[in-house]
């Protein structure tokens, strides 16, 4: 469960298009938001596969808006938690997810490119530390990403990093996908097998 060390961090909902996967999760969202849980969501789009991280960016945009709605004190606390965790690497995050500037402000240092393998590994680590910083016992985080059959490779790697992180105990990932649209060669299939 959420909040238990080493507890399950993944729930996958699969089925054909129109079977009610999204509405099931939306119903759960309403119940969970009453309990101080940050429930954020994004949806992969067949037409946005050229824009990696679009669904995660949409979810983080929801997160930043919720934090801002809670007032300047909450925004400041979240900003400090993030900056204390990742220090000068804030620019790496805000470049990938510009919506975070609403909380963090514009970065003062130039971000590094995430083209090389080393840079991508660093980006994944920074993202992992960022999620640790924003998930707390008092405010657990649930990330719901819909239509995983259209997930991009970088998003899939970030999801994998989060669900295998043994130090994040207040995080749950929910993913839904159309099982009839992922074959043996689909990148999601190899991740599901792990």
Short mmCIF file of N, CA and C in Angstrom, two decimals, residues 34-134:
data_model
loop_
_atom_site.label_atom_id
_atom_site.label_comp_id
_atom_site.label_asym_id
_atom_site.label_seq_id
_atom_site.Cartn_x
_atom_site.Cartn_y
_atom_site.Cartn_z
N UNK A 34 -9.98 13.58 -1.20
CA UNK A 34 -10.52 14.00 0.10
C UNK A 34 -9.54 13.69 1.23
N UNK A 35 -8.57 12.85 0.96
CA UNK A 35 -7.65 12.38 2.01
C UNK A 35 -6.27 13.04 1.93
N UNK A 36 -6.17 14.26 1.37
CA UNK A 36 -4.89 14.97 1.28
C UNK A 36 -3.86 14.28 0.39
N UNK A 37 -4.34 13.50 -0.56
CA UNK A 37 -3.42 12.83 -1.48
C UNK A 37 -3.39 13.64 -2.78
N UNK A 38 -2.18 13.95 -3.25
CA UNK A 38 -2.05 14.62 -4.54
C UNK A 38 -2.25 13.57 -5.63
N UNK A 39 -3.34 13.67 -6.35
CA UNK A 39 -3.63 12.75 -7.44
C UNK A 39 -3.51 13.54 -8.73
N UNK A 40 -2.47 13.24 -9.51
CA UNK A 40 -2.23 14.01 -10.74
C UNK A 40 -2.25 13.06 -11.93
N UNK A 41 -2.68 13.58 -13.07
CA UNK A 41 -2.82 12.67 -14.20
C UNK A 41 -2.42 13.31 -15.52
N UNK A 42 -2.06 12.45 -16.44
CA UNK A 42 -1.72 12.86 -17.80
C UNK A 42 -2.15 11.75 -18.74
N UNK A 43 -2.22 12.10 -20.01
CA UNK A 43 -2.70 11.13 -21.00
C UNK A 43 -1.76 11.14 -22.19
N UNK A 44 -1.28 9.97 -22.55
CA UNK A 44 -0.46 9.88 -23.76
C UNK A 44 -1.37 9.97 -24.97
N UNK A 45 -0.84 10.55 -26.02
CA UNK A 45 -1.62 10.80 -27.21
C UNK A 45 -0.87 10.25 -28.41
N UNK A 46 -1.58 9.57 -29.26
CA UNK A 46 -0.97 8.98 -30.45
C UNK A 46 -0.27 10.05 -31.30
N UNK A 47 -0.83 11.26 -31.30
CA UNK A 47 -0.27 12.33 -32.12
C UNK A 47 0.86 13.09 -31.44
N UNK A 48 1.05 12.84 -30.12
CA UNK A 48 2.10 13.59 -29.40
C UNK A 48 3.33 12.74 -29.11
N UNK A 49 3.45 11.60 -29.78
CA UNK A 49 4.61 10.75 -29.52
C UNK A 49 5.91 11.44 -29.87
N UNK A 50 5.83 12.44 -30.75
CA UNK A 50 7.04 13.20 -31.11
C UNK A 50 7.42 14.16 -29.99
N UNK A 51 6.50 14.41 -29.04
CA UNK A 51 6.79 15.29 -27.91
C UNK A 51 6.97 14.44 -26.66
N UNK A 52 8.18 13.95 -26.41
CA UNK A 52 8.40 13.11 -25.24
C UNK A 52 8.03 13.85 -23.96
N UNK A 53 7.57 13.12 -22.98
CA UNK A 53 7.25 13.62 -21.64
C UNK A 53 5.98 14.47 -21.57
N UNK A 54 5.21 14.56 -22.67
CA UNK A 54 4.02 15.43 -22.69
C UNK A 54 3.02 15.04 -21.60
N UNK A 55 2.80 13.75 -21.40
CA UNK A 55 1.81 13.31 -20.40
C UNK A 55 2.29 13.59 -18.98
N UNK A 56 3.59 13.37 -18.73
CA UNK A 56 4.14 13.66 -17.40
C UNK A 56 4.13 15.16 -17.15
N UNK A 57 4.41 15.95 -18.20
CA UNK A 57 4.36 17.40 -18.09
C UNK A 57 2.94 17.86 -17.72
N UNK A 58 1.93 17.26 -18.34
CA UNK A 58 0.54 17.61 -18.04
C UNK A 58 0.21 17.29 -16.58
N UNK A 59 0.70 16.14 -16.09
CA UNK A 59 0.46 15.76 -14.69
C UNK A 59 1.15 16.73 -13.74
N UNK A 60 2.39 17.11 -14.06
CA UNK A 60 3.11 18.06 -13.20
C UNK A 60 2.50 19.45 -13.25
N UNK A 61 1.88 19.79 -14.37
CA UNK A 61 1.16 21.06 -14.46
C UNK A 61 -0.02 21.06 -13.48
N UNK A 62 -0.72 19.92 -13.40
CA UNK A 62 -1.80 19.76 -12.42
C UNK A 62 -1.25 19.93 -11.01
N UNK A 63 -0.10 19.31 -10.76
CA UNK A 63 0.52 19.38 -9.43
C UNK A 63 0.85 20.84 -9.06
N UNK A 64 1.51 21.56 -9.97
CA UNK A 64 1.90 22.94 -9.66
C UNK A 64 0.67 23.81 -9.43
N UNK A 65 -0.37 23.61 -10.22
CA UNK A 65 -1.60 24.39 -10.03
C UNK A 65 -2.23 24.12 -8.66
N UNK A 66 -2.22 22.85 -8.25
CA UNK A 66 -2.78 22.50 -6.93
C UNK A 66 -1.98 23.15 -5.81
N UNK A 67 -0.66 23.15 -5.95
CA UNK A 67 0.20 23.74 -4.92
C UNK A 67 -0.05 25.25 -4.84
N UNK A 68 -0.13 25.91 -5.98
CA UNK A 68 -0.37 27.36 -6.02
C UNK A 68 -1.72 27.70 -5.39
N UNK A 69 -2.74 26.87 -5.65
CA UNK A 69 -4.07 27.10 -5.08
C UNK A 69 -4.06 27.02 -3.55
N UNK A 70 -3.09 26.29 -3.00
CA UNK A 70 -3.02 26.15 -1.55
C UNK A 70 -2.37 27.35 -0.87
N UNK A 71 -1.91 28.30 -1.66
CA UNK A 71 -1.40 29.55 -1.09
C UNK A 71 0.11 29.66 -1.11
N UNK A 72 0.61 30.89 -0.83
CA UNK A 72 2.06 31.16 -0.93
C UNK A 72 2.90 30.37 0.06
N UNK A 73 2.37 30.07 1.24
CA UNK A 73 3.14 29.31 2.23
C UNK A 73 3.45 27.90 1.72
N UNK A 74 2.42 27.24 1.18
CA UNK A 74 2.61 25.88 0.63
C UNK A 74 3.57 25.92 -0.55
N UNK A 75 3.40 26.91 -1.43
CA UNK A 75 4.30 27.04 -2.59
C UNK A 75 5.75 27.18 -2.14
N UNK A 76 5.96 28.00 -1.11
CA UNK A 76 7.31 28.21 -0.59
C UNK A 76 7.89 26.93 0.01
N UNK A 77 7.06 26.20 0.77
CA UNK A 77 7.52 24.94 1.38
C UNK A 77 7.92 23.92 0.32
N UNK A 78 7.09 23.81 -0.73
CA UNK A 78 7.39 22.86 -1.80
C UNK A 78 8.64 23.28 -2.56
N UNK A 79 8.75 24.58 -2.85
CA UNK A 79 9.93 25.11 -3.54
C UNK A 79 11.20 24.79 -2.74
N UNK A 80 11.16 25.05 -1.43
CA UNK A 80 12.34 24.79 -0.59
C UNK A 80 12.68 23.31 -0.56
N UNK A 81 11.66 22.45 -0.48
CA UNK A 81 11.90 21.00 -0.46
C UNK A 81 12.59 20.55 -1.74
N UNK A 82 12.11 21.07 -2.87
CA UNK A 82 12.69 20.69 -4.17
C UNK A 82 14.12 21.21 -4.29
N UNK A 83 14.33 22.49 -3.96
CA UNK A 83 15.66 23.08 -4.09
C UNK A 83 16.66 22.43 -3.13
N UNK A 84 16.22 22.12 -1.91
CA UNK A 84 17.10 21.43 -0.97
C UNK A 84 17.50 20.05 -1.49
N UNK A 85 16.60 19.41 -2.24
CA UNK A 85 16.88 18.07 -2.74
C UNK A 85 17.78 18.08 -3.97
N UNK A 86 17.55 19.03 -4.89
CA UNK A 86 18.30 18.97 -6.16
C UNK A 86 19.19 20.17 -6.43
N UNK A 87 19.20 21.15 -5.55
CA UNK A 87 20.13 22.29 -5.64
C UNK A 87 20.22 22.90 -7.02
N UNK A 88 21.42 22.89 -7.57
CA UNK A 88 21.69 23.59 -8.83
C UNK A 88 21.12 22.87 -10.06
N UNK A 89 20.59 21.67 -9.86
CA UNK A 89 20.04 20.93 -11.00
C UNK A 89 18.59 21.29 -11.31
N UNK A 90 18.06 22.32 -10.65
CA UNK A 90 16.67 22.75 -10.88
C UNK A 90 16.45 23.07 -12.36
N UNK A 91 17.44 23.66 -13.01
CA UNK A 91 17.32 24.02 -14.42
C UNK A 91 17.07 22.83 -15.33
N UNK A 92 17.62 21.67 -14.96
CA UNK A 92 17.39 20.45 -15.74
C UNK A 92 15.91 20.10 -15.70
N UNK A 93 15.31 20.23 -14.53
CA UNK A 93 13.88 19.93 -14.37
C UNK A 93 12.99 20.93 -15.09
N UNK A 94 13.27 22.23 -14.90
CA UNK A 94 12.40 23.25 -15.48
C UNK A 94 12.52 23.32 -17.01
N UNK A 95 13.63 22.85 -17.54
CA UNK A 95 13.76 22.78 -19.00
C UNK A 95 12.85 21.69 -19.56
N UNK A 96 12.85 20.54 -18.88
CA UNK A 96 12.01 19.43 -19.32
C UNK A 96 10.54 19.68 -19.01
N UNK A 97 10.29 20.33 -17.86
CA UNK A 97 8.93 20.57 -17.39
C UNK A 97 8.76 22.05 -17.03
N UNK A 98 8.55 22.91 -18.05
CA UNK A 98 8.48 24.36 -17.81
C UNK A 98 7.42 24.77 -16.79
N UNK A 99 6.37 23.97 -16.62
CA UNK A 99 5.32 24.31 -15.65
C UNK A 99 5.86 24.45 -14.23
N UNK A 100 6.98 23.80 -13.94
CA UNK A 100 7.56 23.86 -12.58
C UNK A 100 8.11 25.25 -12.26
N UNK A 101 8.32 26.08 -13.30
CA UNK A 101 8.78 27.46 -13.06
C UNK A 101 7.76 28.24 -12.24
N UNK A 102 6.48 27.83 -12.29
CA UNK A 102 5.44 28.52 -11.53
C UNK A 102 5.71 28.44 -10.03
N UNK A 103 6.39 27.36 -9.61
CA UNK A 103 6.75 27.21 -8.20
C UNK A 103 8.21 27.60 -7.98
N UNK A 104 9.08 27.16 -8.88
CA UNK A 104 10.53 27.30 -8.67
C UNK A 104 11.11 28.60 -9.19
N UNK A 105 10.37 29.30 -10.04
CA UNK A 105 10.93 30.50 -10.68
C UNK A 105 11.83 30.10 -11.83
N UNK A 106 12.34 31.07 -12.52
CA UNK A 106 13.25 30.78 -13.64
C UNK A 106 14.61 30.38 -13.08
N UNK A 107 15.20 29.29 -13.61
CA UNK A 107 16.51 28.86 -13.11
C UNK A 107 17.60 29.88 -13.44
N UNK A 108 18.55 29.99 -12.53
CA UNK A 108 19.62 30.97 -12.74
C UNK A 108 20.79 30.38 -13.51
N UNK A 109 20.91 29.05 -13.49
CA UNK A 109 22.04 28.44 -14.22
C UNK A 109 21.52 27.76 -15.48
N UNK A 110 22.36 27.70 -16.49
CA UNK A 110 21.99 27.08 -17.75
C UNK A 110 21.89 25.56 -17.57
N UNK A 111 20.81 24.96 -18.08
CA UNK A 111 20.68 23.50 -17.95
C UNK A 111 21.62 22.78 -18.90
N UNK A 112 21.88 21.54 -18.59
CA UNK A 112 22.71 20.72 -19.47
C UNK A 112 21.80 19.98 -20.45
N UNK A 113 22.35 19.63 -21.57
CA UNK A 113 21.58 18.88 -22.56
C UNK A 113 21.34 17.46 -22.06
N UNK A 114 20.19 16.88 -22.44
CA UNK A 114 19.93 15.49 -22.03
C UNK A 114 20.05 14.54 -23.21
N UNK A 115 20.96 14.85 -24.12
CA UNK A 115 21.14 14.02 -25.30
C UNK A 115 21.94 12.76 -25.06
N UNK A 116 23.03 12.85 -24.33
CA UNK A 116 23.89 11.69 -24.13
C UNK A 116 23.30 10.74 -23.10
N UNK A 117 23.82 9.53 -23.08
CA UNK A 117 23.37 8.52 -22.11
C UNK A 117 23.64 8.99 -20.68
N UNK A 118 24.83 9.55 -20.46
CA UNK A 118 25.19 10.03 -19.12
C UNK A 118 24.23 11.13 -18.67
N UNK A 119 23.92 12.04 -19.60
CA UNK A 119 23.00 13.14 -19.28
C UNK A 119 21.59 12.60 -19.02
N UNK A 120 21.17 11.59 -19.78
CA UNK A 120 19.84 11.00 -19.56
C UNK A 120 19.78 10.30 -18.21
N UNK A 121 20.84 9.60 -17.84
CA UNK A 121 20.88 8.95 -16.52
C UNK A 121 20.82 9.98 -15.41
N UNK A 122 21.53 11.09 -15.59
CA UNK A 122 21.51 12.17 -14.61
C UNK A 122 20.11 12.76 -14.50
N UNK A 123 19.45 12.96 -15.66
CA UNK A 123 18.10 13.49 -15.69
C UNK A 123 17.14 12.56 -14.93
N UNK A 124 17.26 11.26 -15.17
CA UNK A 124 16.39 10.28 -14.49
C UNK A 124 16.61 10.33 -12.99
N UNK A 125 17.87 10.47 -12.57
CA UNK A 125 18.17 10.55 -11.14
C UNK A 125 17.59 11.83 -10.53
N UNK A 126 17.76 12.96 -11.22
CA UNK A 126 17.22 14.24 -10.73
C UNK A 126 15.70 14.15 -10.60
N UNK A 127 15.05 13.53 -11.59
CA UNK A 127 13.59 13.38 -11.55
C UNK A 127 13.17 12.51 -10.35
N UNK A 128 13.93 11.46 -10.12
CA UNK A 128 13.66 10.56 -8.99
C UNK A 128 13.78 11.32 -7.66
N UNK A 129 14.82 12.11 -7.51
CA UNK A 129 15.03 12.88 -6.28
C UNK A 129 13.93 13.94 -6.13
N UNK A 130 13.52 14.54 -7.25
CA UNK A 130 12.43 15.51 -7.24
C UNK A 130 11.13 14.88 -6.72
N UNK A 131 10.80 13.70 -7.23
CA UNK A 131 9.57 13.02 -6.78
C UNK A 131 9.67 12.67 -5.29
N UNK A 132 10.84 12.25 -4.84
CA UNK A 132 11.03 11.99 -3.40
C UNK A 132 10.74 13.25 -2.59
N UNK A 133 11.20 14.40 -3.11
CA UNK A 133 11.05 15.67 -2.39
C UNK A 133 9.60 16.11 -2.27
N UNK A 134 8.77 15.79 -3.28
CA UNK A 134 7.37 16.27 -3.24
C UNK A 134 6.39 15.24 -2.69
#
